[in-house]
Tab-separated table of C-alpha atoms in Angstrom:
chain	number	residue	atom	x	y	z
A	1	MET	CA	91.863	2.504	183.204
A	2	GLY	CA	94.040	0.467	185.568
A	3	ASP	CA	97.159	1.521	184.055
A	4	ASP	CA	96.164	4.862	184.039
A	5	ARG	CA	95.262	4.938	187.526
A	6	ARG	CA	98.608	3.440	188.503
A	7	VAL	CA	100.446	6.056	186.462
A	8	ALA	CA	98.311	9.163	188.035
A	9	ARG	CA	99.087	7.460	191.507
A	10	VAL	CA	103.156	7.403	190.939
A	11	LEU	CA	102.964	10.629	189.477
A	12	LEU	CA	101.002	11.872	192.716
A	13	GLN	CA	103.660	10.235	194.784
A	14	ARG	CA	106.602	11.863	193.086
A	15	ARG	CA	105.226	15.096	192.356
A	16	GLY	CA	102.274	15.732	194.271
A	17	ARG	CA	102.897	19.165	195.890
A	18	THR	CA	101.092	22.228	193.964
A	19	TYR	CA	103.087	25.183	192.892
A	20	ALA	CA	101.111	26.788	195.553
A	21	GLU	CA	102.236	24.614	198.315
A	22	GLU	CA	105.786	24.993	197.155
A	23	ALA	CA	105.393	28.743	197.731
A	24	GLY	CA	104.200	28.382	201.329
A	25	ILE	CA	100.706	29.166	200.320
A	26	ARG	CA	98.304	27.321	202.963
A	27	LEU	CA	95.798	28.024	200.007
A	28	ALA	CA	92.107	28.149	201.565
A	29	ASP	CA	88.657	29.781	200.174
A	30	ARG	CA	89.747	33.281	202.450
A	31	PRO	CA	91.147	36.751	201.033
A	32	ALA	CA	95.024	36.317	201.938
A	33	PRO	CA	95.897	32.901	200.794
A	34	LEU	CA	93.797	33.741	197.278
A	35	TYR	CA	95.808	37.104	197.120
A	36	GLN	CA	98.909	34.662	197.621
A	37	LEU	CA	97.787	32.793	194.593
A	38	LEU	CA	96.981	35.580	192.613
A	39	VAL	CA	100.733	36.770	193.550
A	40	LEU	CA	102.279	33.661	192.490
A	41	ALA	CA	100.317	33.235	189.233
A	42	THR	CA	101.714	36.615	188.300
A	43	LEU	CA	105.153	35.481	188.807
A	44	LEU	CA	104.723	32.261	186.897
A	45	SER	CA	103.398	33.991	183.961
A	46	THR	CA	106.416	35.479	182.827
A	47	ARG	CA	109.267	33.494	180.956
A	48	ILE	CA	111.265	32.299	183.719
A	49	ARG	CA	111.925	29.162	185.578
A	50	ALA	CA	108.699	27.792	187.831
A	51	GLN	CA	111.414	27.405	190.761
A	52	VAL	CA	112.574	30.871	190.366
A	53	ALA	CA	108.823	31.973	190.420
A	54	VAL	CA	108.114	29.892	193.425
A	55	ALA	CA	111.319	31.287	195.486
A	56	ALA	CA	110.431	34.912	194.676
A	57	ALA	CA	106.975	34.269	195.942
A	58	ARG	CA	108.266	32.988	198.853
A	59	GLU	CA	110.598	36.087	199.399
A	60	LEU	CA	107.732	38.276	198.976
A	61	PHE	CA	105.643	36.397	201.507
A	62	ALA	CA	108.462	36.488	203.853
A	63	ALA	CA	108.803	40.071	203.671
A	64	GLY	CA	105.238	40.438	204.793
A	65	TYR	CA	103.575	41.519	201.779
A	66	ARG	CA	100.586	38.582	201.833
A	67	THR	CA	97.714	40.758	201.458
A	68	PRO	CA	96.996	43.301	198.911
A	69	GLN	CA	97.140	46.139	201.644
A	70	ALA	CA	100.925	45.250	202.407
A	71	MET	CA	101.523	44.855	198.935
A	72	GLU	CA	100.440	48.453	197.770
A	73	ALA	CA	101.903	49.929	201.052
A	74	ALA	CA	105.408	48.180	200.220
A	75	SER	CA	107.681	50.883	198.240
A	76	TRP	CA	108.675	49.877	194.830
A	77	GLN	CA	112.248	49.136	195.686
A	78	ASP	CA	111.280	47.175	198.677
A	79	ARG	CA	109.055	44.680	196.323
A	80	VAL	CA	112.434	45.089	193.664
A	81	ASP	CA	114.313	43.909	196.550
A	82	ALA	CA	112.394	41.002	197.606
A	83	LEU	CA	112.007	40.013	193.985
A	84	GLY	CA	115.985	39.928	193.692
A	85	ARG	CA	116.363	37.803	196.874
A	86	GLY	CA	114.635	35.390	194.969
A	87	HIS	CA	116.289	35.351	191.935
A	88	TYR	CA	113.743	37.038	190.072
A	89	ARG	CA	116.190	39.649	188.376
A	90	ARG	CA	114.933	39.602	184.556
A	91	TYR	CA	111.867	40.887	185.170
A	92	ASP	CA	112.099	42.685	188.654
A	93	GLU	CA	111.193	46.222	187.845
A	94	ARG	CA	108.021	45.676	185.677
A	95	THR	CA	106.613	42.919	188.073
A	96	SER	CA	107.256	45.005	190.845
A	97	THR	CA	104.948	47.714	189.487
A	98	MET	CA	102.590	45.310	188.192
A	99	LEU	CA	102.246	43.754	191.760
A	100	GLY	CA	101.484	47.221	193.186
A	101	THR	CA	98.885	48.045	190.814
A	102	GLY	CA	97.580	44.653	190.741
A	103	ALA	CA	97.440	45.214	194.545
A	104	ARG	CA	95.415	48.695	194.122
A	105	LEU	CA	92.939	46.956	191.442
A	106	CYS	CA	92.111	44.345	194.370
A	107	LEU	CA	91.384	46.250	196.758
A	108	ASP	CA	89.416	48.834	194.530
A	109	ARG	CA	87.293	46.572	192.598
A	110	TRP	CA	86.979	43.270	194.988
A	111	ARG	CA	87.664	44.826	198.229
A	112	GLY	CA	90.804	43.059	198.592
A	113	ASP	CA	88.830	39.651	198.582
A	114	LEU	CA	88.890	37.859	195.635
A	115	ARG	CA	86.130	35.519	196.497
A	116	ARG	CA	84.128	38.667	195.552
A	117	LEU	CA	85.470	37.562	191.833
A	118	HIS	CA	84.314	34.057	192.419
A	119	ARG	CA	81.135	35.149	193.108
A	120	GLU	CA	80.553	37.711	190.439
A	121	ALA	CA	81.803	35.202	187.764
A	122	GLY	CA	78.998	32.489	189.062
A	123	GLY	CA	82.034	29.937	189.518
A	124	GLU	CA	82.038	29.940	185.530
A	125	PRO	CA	85.587	29.352	184.291
A	126	ALA	CA	85.588	31.668	180.991
A	127	ALA	CA	83.990	34.345	183.170
A	128	LEU	CA	86.857	33.746	185.885
A	129	ARG	CA	89.480	33.833	183.386
A	130	ARG	CA	88.230	37.295	181.688
A	131	LEU	CA	88.198	38.902	185.218
A	132	LEU	CA	91.653	37.731	186.046
A	133	THR	CA	93.161	38.895	183.006
A	134	GLU	CA	92.247	42.393	184.053
A	135	PHE	CA	95.110	42.177	186.468
A	136	PRO	CA	98.078	43.128	184.989
A	137	GLY	CA	100.691	40.549	184.274
A	138	ILE	CA	97.833	38.091	184.179
A	139	GLY	CA	97.359	36.858	180.590
A	140	PRO	CA	95.526	33.774	179.716
A	141	THR	CA	98.380	31.379	180.745
A	142	GLY	CA	98.281	33.308	184.228
A	143	ALA	CA	94.556	33.022	184.558
A	144	ASP	CA	95.101	29.428	183.601
A	145	ILE	CA	97.821	28.880	186.735
A	146	PHE	CA	95.152	30.482	189.122
A	147	LEU	CA	92.154	28.614	188.055
A	148	ARG	CA	94.072	25.113	188.179
A	149	GLU	CA	95.461	25.493	191.775
A	150	ALA	CA	92.270	27.511	193.015
A	151	GLN	CA	90.205	24.218	191.874
A	152	ALA	CA	91.665	23.042	195.511
A	153	VAL	CA	89.409	25.215	197.294
A	154	TRP	CA	86.804	26.427	194.339
A	155	PRO	CA	85.186	22.831	193.964
A	156	ASP	CA	82.855	24.277	191.259
A	157	LEU	CA	85.872	24.836	189.051
A	158	ARG	CA	86.772	20.652	188.662
A	159	PRO	CA	88.007	19.324	186.979
A	160	TYR	CA	90.137	22.406	185.496
A	161	ALA	CA	92.582	21.120	182.966
A	162	ASP	CA	94.639	23.848	181.025
A	163	ARG	CA	96.606	23.188	177.890
A	164	ARG	CA	99.851	22.530	179.981
A	165	THR	CA	97.928	19.705	182.101
A	166	LEU	CA	96.812	18.072	178.891
A	167	ALA	CA	100.199	18.317	177.642
A	168	GLY	CA	101.420	16.348	180.602
A	169	ALA	CA	98.818	13.757	180.261
A	170	LYS	CA	99.560	13.292	176.632
A	171	ARG	CA	103.158	12.615	177.604
A	172	LEU	CA	102.317	9.870	179.976
A	173	GLY	CA	99.767	8.323	177.459
A	174	LEU	CA	96.643	9.373	179.806
A	175	PRO	CA	93.175	10.223	178.976
A	176	GLY	CA	92.885	13.996	176.872
A	177	SER	CA	89.896	14.957	178.707
A	178	PRO	CA	89.429	16.779	182.022
A	179	ASP	CA	86.450	14.664	182.798
A	180	ARG	CA	88.457	11.242	182.147
A	181	LEU	CA	91.555	12.450	183.832
A	182	ALA	CA	89.750	13.538	186.804
A	183	GLY	CA	88.150	9.937	187.148
A	184	LEU	CA	91.665	8.354	187.757
A	185	VAL	CA	91.785	10.211	191.045
A	186	GLY	CA	89.572	11.560	194.010
A	187	GLY	CA	88.160	14.819	193.488
A	188	ALA	CA	90.051	16.594	195.911
A	189	ASP	CA	93.304	15.147	194.740
A	190	PHE	CA	92.612	16.172	190.658
A	191	GLY	CA	94.580	19.837	191.595
A	192	ARG	CA	97.410	18.125	192.812
A	193	LEU	CA	97.280	15.765	189.325
A	194	ALA	CA	96.897	18.739	187.418
A	195	SER	CA	100.096	20.527	188.712
A	196	ALA	CA	102.379	17.302	188.797
A	197	LEU	CA	101.056	16.862	184.813
A	198	VAL	CA	102.534	20.152	184.261
A	199	ARG	CA	105.496	19.560	185.707
A	200	VAL	CA	105.862	16.894	183.322
A	201	ALA	CA	105.127	19.085	180.410
A	202	LEU	CA	107.637	21.538	181.321
A	203	GLY	CA	110.333	18.707	182.013
A	204	GLU	CA	110.497	18.697	185.642
A	205	GLU	CA	109.326	15.286	185.893
A	206	SER	CA	110.541	12.808	183.368
A	207	ALA	CA	107.351	10.807	181.943
A	208	GLY	CA	109.671	7.808	181.118
A	209	GLU	CA	110.565	7.436	184.789
A	210	VAL	CA	106.960	7.683	185.824
A	211	THR	CA	105.662	5.155	183.266
A	212	ARG	CA	108.399	2.826	184.334
A	213	ALA	CA	107.704	3.202	188.168
A	214	ALA	CA	104.235	2.380	187.655
A	215	ALA	CA	104.471	-0.475	185.290
């Protein structure tokens, strides 16, 4: 367990920023940042490099589309242009449509506040995943991305570890269950560890270098 804790500590030191943090989202249990996380999860769901999705999210937010009201009010072309500035070009037109439709759903169903979605699901991950996949562009992978990051501000989700998190843990020889992984770090740090493990699974971080640094 001591060795595993060292590996987890080194990984957090090297890759301790969540994808939400990289996208400039100051995540909190409030409507605007939770909506921004939904946008990021939508962008990360396509077959495109994570860093491109993060850059596209930053461009959308820089353009002022930080709330469902602002996203829906933007023209389809304005959204396409913002995605293009983030080099999110392969899926820009379809994604622009999905973001507009998703913003309207967020407003109609949840009055622009995803805390209502959380309450309706009773904090149950399976119910949350089902409700999240009603948004266009959010499938099971997108729901996992959202919940993996949201556990930082929705403690009742912890420890949430999706298949990519567990794949990263396997590469590092770390425990294969969410509860055992959570035992390696403080509760508030588990979301950061989960994101860091995803980076290992995706090849953004070298498992070999992490284990050598922890030796």
